[in-house]
Tab-separated table of C-alpha atoms and ligand atoms in Angstrom:
chain	number	residue	atom	x	y	z
A	299	MET	CA	110.734	-61.269	153.707
A	300	THR	CA	110.617	-65.293	152.579
A	301	ARG	CA	109.102	-64.971	149.379
A	302	VAL	CA	107.379	-68.516	148.756
A	303	ALA	CA	106.571	-70.099	145.426
A	304	ILE	CA	103.728	-73.086	146.189
A	305	PHE	CA	103.180	-76.212	143.668
A	306	ILE	CA	99.997	-77.973	143.867
A	307	SER	CA	98.039	-80.343	141.869
A	308	GLY	CA	94.782	-80.816	143.575
A	309	GLY	CA	92.570	-78.965	146.202
A	310	GLY	CA	95.067	-77.352	148.056
A	311	SER	CA	94.385	-78.112	151.087
A	312	ASN	CA	97.932	-78.008	152.261
A	313	MET	CA	98.788	-74.866	150.349
A	314	LEU	CA	95.759	-73.315	152.401
A	315	SER	CA	97.084	-74.067	155.626
A	316	LEU	CA	101.007	-72.788	154.001
A	317	LEU	CA	98.561	-69.793	152.530
A	318	ASP	CA	96.887	-68.968	156.799
A	319	ALA	CA	100.459	-69.831	158.578
A	320	MET	CA	102.212	-67.151	156.308
A	321	GLU	CA	99.751	-64.597	157.442
A	322	ASP	CA	101.010	-64.520	160.853
A	323	PRO	CA	103.860	-61.310	159.858
A	324	SER	CA	106.461	-63.492	162.476
A	325	PHE	CA	106.637	-66.091	159.881
A	326	GLY	CA	108.582	-63.998	158.314
A	327	ALA	CA	106.872	-65.162	154.259
A	328	GLU	CA	104.550	-63.962	151.755
A	329	PRO	CA	103.528	-66.171	149.642
A	330	VAL	CA	103.518	-64.906	145.186
A	331	LEU	CA	102.975	-67.772	143.766
A	332	VAL	CA	100.532	-70.810	143.837
A	333	LEU	CA	101.518	-72.988	140.361
A	334	ALA	CA	99.473	-76.364	139.073
A	335	ASN	CA	100.223	-78.270	136.426
A	336	SER	CA	96.696	-78.172	135.969
A	337	SER	CA	94.138	-75.364	134.842
A	338	LYS	CA	91.249	-78.039	136.907
A	339	ALA	CA	93.483	-77.548	139.846
A	340	GLY	CA	90.514	-76.862	142.391
A	341	GLY	CA	93.457	-75.056	144.640
A	342	LEU	CA	93.481	-72.540	141.911
A	343	ALA	CA	90.311	-70.799	142.367
A	344	LYS	CA	90.874	-70.776	146.253
A	345	ALA	CA	94.441	-69.233	145.476
A	346	ASP	CA	92.717	-67.039	143.379
A	347	ALA	CA	90.050	-65.603	146.087
A	348	ARG	CA	92.798	-64.839	148.354
A	349	GLY	CA	94.656	-62.771	145.987
A	350	VAL	CA	97.794	-64.906	145.320
A	351	PRO	CA	98.757	-65.236	141.901
A	352	THR	CA	98.007	-68.311	140.171
A	353	ALA	CA	99.528	-69.703	136.997
A	354	ALA	CA	98.771	-73.487	135.806
A	355	VAL	CA	101.250	-75.629	133.362
A	356	ASP	CA	99.802	-78.500	131.750
A	357	HIS	CA	102.353	-81.708	131.738
A	358	ARG	CA	100.167	-82.818	129.009
A	359	ASP	CA	101.418	-79.461	126.262
A	360	TYR	CA	104.860	-80.178	126.505
A	361	SER	CA	106.682	-84.034	124.838
A	362	ASP	CA	109.190	-84.024	128.081
A	363	ARG	CA	109.520	-82.987	131.814
A	364	ALA	CA	112.725	-80.574	130.377
A	365	GLY	CA	109.947	-78.473	128.367
A	366	PHE	CA	107.656	-78.031	131.051
A	367	GLU	CA	109.849	-77.830	133.624
A	368	ALA	CA	111.618	-74.712	131.037
A	369	GLU	CA	107.945	-73.157	131.096
A	370	ILE	CA	107.981	-73.259	134.997
A	371	SER	CA	111.299	-71.617	134.944
A	372	LYS	CA	109.913	-69.171	133.353
A	373	ILE	CA	107.485	-68.262	135.261
A	374	LEU	CA	108.865	-68.855	138.416
A	375	ALA	CA	111.291	-66.230	137.308
A	376	GLN	CA	108.653	-63.590	137.448
A	377	TYR	CA	107.438	-64.032	140.739
A	378	ASN	CA	111.139	-64.645	141.414
A	379	PRO	CA	110.458	-66.317	144.830
A	380	ASP	CA	113.150	-67.772	147.219
A	381	LEU	CA	111.802	-71.451	148.065
A	382	ILE	CA	109.307	-74.232	146.380
A	383	CYS	CA	107.382	-75.789	149.125
A	384	LEU	CA	105.699	-79.174	147.008
A	385	ALA	CA	102.264	-79.206	148.289
A	386	GLY	CA	99.971	-82.187	146.260
A	387	PHE	CA	101.976	-81.768	143.662
A	388	MET	CA	102.221	-85.272	141.610
A	389	ARG	CA	104.181	-84.362	139.180
A	390	VAL	CA	108.690	-86.357	139.527
A	391	LEU	CA	110.473	-83.176	138.874
A	392	THR	CA	113.861	-83.911	136.557
A	393	PRO	CA	118.122	-83.640	138.278
A	394	GLU	CA	117.837	-80.357	136.681
A	395	PHE	CA	115.616	-78.609	137.887
A	396	THR	CA	115.963	-80.210	141.610
A	397	ALA	CA	119.302	-79.324	141.355
A	398	GLN	CA	118.375	-75.288	140.522
A	399	TRP	CA	116.857	-75.608	143.881
A	400	GLU	CA	118.538	-77.267	146.023
A	401	ASN	CA	118.540	-76.509	149.943
A	402	ARG	CA	115.373	-74.090	148.809
A	403	MET	CA	112.740	-76.533	147.621
A	404	LEU	CA	110.486	-78.445	150.533
A	405	ASN	CA	108.036	-81.686	149.771
A	406	ILE	CA	104.931	-82.766	152.568
A	407	HIS	CA	104.498	-86.200	152.135
A	408	PRO	CA	102.087	-89.224	153.959
A	409	SER	CA	104.465	-91.136	155.460
A	410	LEU	CA	107.301	-91.194	158.360
A	411	LEU	CA	109.855	-91.564	155.801
A	412	PRO	CA	112.180	-93.578	154.583
A	413	LYS	CA	108.957	-95.813	154.284
A	414	TYR	CA	106.606	-95.818	151.612
A	415	LYS	CA	108.079	-92.841	148.625
A	416	GLY	CA	105.959	-92.838	146.204
A	417	LEU	CA	101.941	-93.705	146.365
A	418	HIS	CA	99.681	-95.391	148.216
A	419	THR	CA	101.793	-94.733	151.389
A	420	HIS	CA	98.794	-95.392	153.681
A	421	GLN	CA	97.497	-98.478	152.377
A	422	ARG	CA	101.017	-99.721	152.621
A	423	ALA	CA	101.240	-99.367	156.169
A	424	LEU	CA	97.851	-101.460	156.059
A	425	ASP	CA	99.265	-104.021	154.398
A	426	ALA	CA	102.537	-104.316	156.690
A	427	GLY	CA	100.876	-104.308	159.625
A	428	ASP	CA	102.561	-100.755	161.391
A	429	THR	CA	100.410	-99.292	164.692
A	430	GLU	CA	101.207	-95.982	163.958
A	431	ALA	CA	101.640	-93.286	159.863
A	432	GLY	CA	102.388	-90.155	159.800
A	433	CYS	CA	103.570	-87.601	157.340
A	434	SER	CA	107.419	-85.828	156.635
A	435	VAL	CA	108.935	-82.375	155.535
A	436	HIS	CA	111.797	-83.192	153.821
A	437	LEU	CA	113.684	-81.334	150.541
A	438	VAL	CA	113.568	-82.107	147.877
A	439	THR	CA	116.860	-84.194	145.774
A	440	ALA	CA	116.895	-85.886	142.441
A	441	ALA	CA	115.844	-89.111	144.318
A	442	LEU	CA	112.124	-89.014	145.262
A	443	ASP	CA	110.534	-88.775	148.864
A	444	ASP	CA	114.397	-88.763	149.166
A	445	GLY	CA	116.109	-85.719	150.554
A	446	PRO	CA	116.812	-84.384	154.603
A	447	ILE	CA	114.042	-84.725	156.436
A	448	LEU	CA	112.868	-81.191	158.159
A	449	GLY	CA	109.897	-82.762	160.042
A	450	GLN	CA	107.516	-85.467	161.493
A	451	ALA	CA	103.693	-86.441	162.362
A	452	ARG	CA	102.168	-89.671	163.935
A	453	VAL	CA	99.444	-90.886	164.571
A	454	PRO	CA	98.453	-94.439	165.198
A	455	VAL	CA	96.637	-97.193	163.177
A	456	LEU	CA	93.240	-98.277	164.788
A	457	ASP	CA	91.384	-101.123	164.394
A	458	GLY	CA	89.380	-101.595	160.853
A	459	ASP	CA	90.986	-98.468	159.590
A	460	THR	CA	90.971	-98.077	155.576
A	461	ALA	CA	93.281	-96.021	153.770
A	462	ASP	CA	91.322	-94.222	153.693
A	463	ASP	CA	90.087	-93.133	157.475
A	464	LEU	CA	94.173	-93.023	157.711
A	465	ALA	CA	94.212	-91.189	154.442
A	466	ALA	CA	92.316	-88.625	156.531
A	467	ARG	CA	93.743	-88.838	160.431
A	468	VAL	CA	97.161	-88.115	158.462
A	469	LEU	CA	96.431	-84.779	156.874
A	470	VAL	CA	94.704	-83.580	159.483
A	471	GLU	CA	98.465	-83.455	160.975
A	472	GLU	CA	100.589	-82.514	157.511
A	473	HIS	CA	97.855	-79.074	157.874
A	474	LYS	CA	100.118	-78.324	161.555
A	475	LEU	CA	103.130	-80.098	160.669
A	476	TYR	CA	104.084	-77.946	156.744
A	477	PRO	CA	103.859	-74.881	158.828
A	478	THR	CA	106.010	-75.454	161.087
A	479	ALA	CA	108.286	-77.197	158.832
A	480	LEU	CA	108.514	-74.495	156.902
A	481	ARG	CA	108.515	-72.018	159.531
A	482	ASN	CA	111.773	-73.441	161.127
A	483	PHE	CA	113.212	-73.508	157.942
A	484	ILE	CA	112.794	-70.327	157.569
A	485	ALA	CA	114.540	-68.556	161.020
A	486	GLN	CA	116.877	-71.899	160.456
A	487	ARG	CA	118.136	-69.874	157.083
A	488	GLY	CA	118.107	-66.383	158.703
B	55	LIG	C1	98.536	-85.163	151.281
B	55	LIG	O1	98.060	-85.604	151.785
B	55	LIG	C2	99.906	-84.894	150.807
B	55	LIG	O2	100.555	-85.129	151.370
B	55	LIG	C3	99.831	-85.762	149.032
B	55	LIG	O3	98.859	-84.987	148.056
B	55	LIG	C4	98.154	-85.147	149.729
B	55	LIG	C5	97.368	-84.061	148.945
B	55	LIG	O4	96.312	-82.730	149.741
B	55	LIG	N1	101.542	-85.508	148.354
B	55	LIG	P1	96.606	-81.765	149.256
B	55	LIG	O5	96.213	-81.194	148.101
B	55	LIG	O6	97.517	-80.877	150.367
B	55	LIG	O7	94.769	-81.111	149.765
């Protein structure tokens, strides 16, 4: 059984879709920790209600990323995950940390990578006049939103769409894509 830690920053809808999927024994993984960079992350209570251990490490309590990540690594050592899934985790991790978790850390990003790395992906797709948008699951490397892509899902951009409309349509696909990409990744790891 693959041990999975999930990092969040907010409400955790992607985290919940992963927890739902891991309830299926054939998925081959179990959630061992949900960690947030703020104790105010709404997803922590949702994970707690599911009986998944939680932790909060507030990046504002540290003078630099190294200190923040050292505390995260201390907590990870207690739960000993095999994989980390970033799910709406809004902190950029250092090359040192991503190197420690090379080929063992996944992220979901709300665009069709390599297009629109970073923030405001839906508004940028609208501003560019794109006819389709989507989301991507990728392995995390030192370069932001740049690692090998494990899966993508596409949605149409409709006339009159706002960034919020598009975000809502893409989020539905995120909740399907992330569990599928994680399941396939775990199966391939053997
Ligand atoms: C998602 O669109 C995710 O792709 C992005 O942040 C949003 C957060 O969603 N990184 P949630 O916290 O999983 O609900």
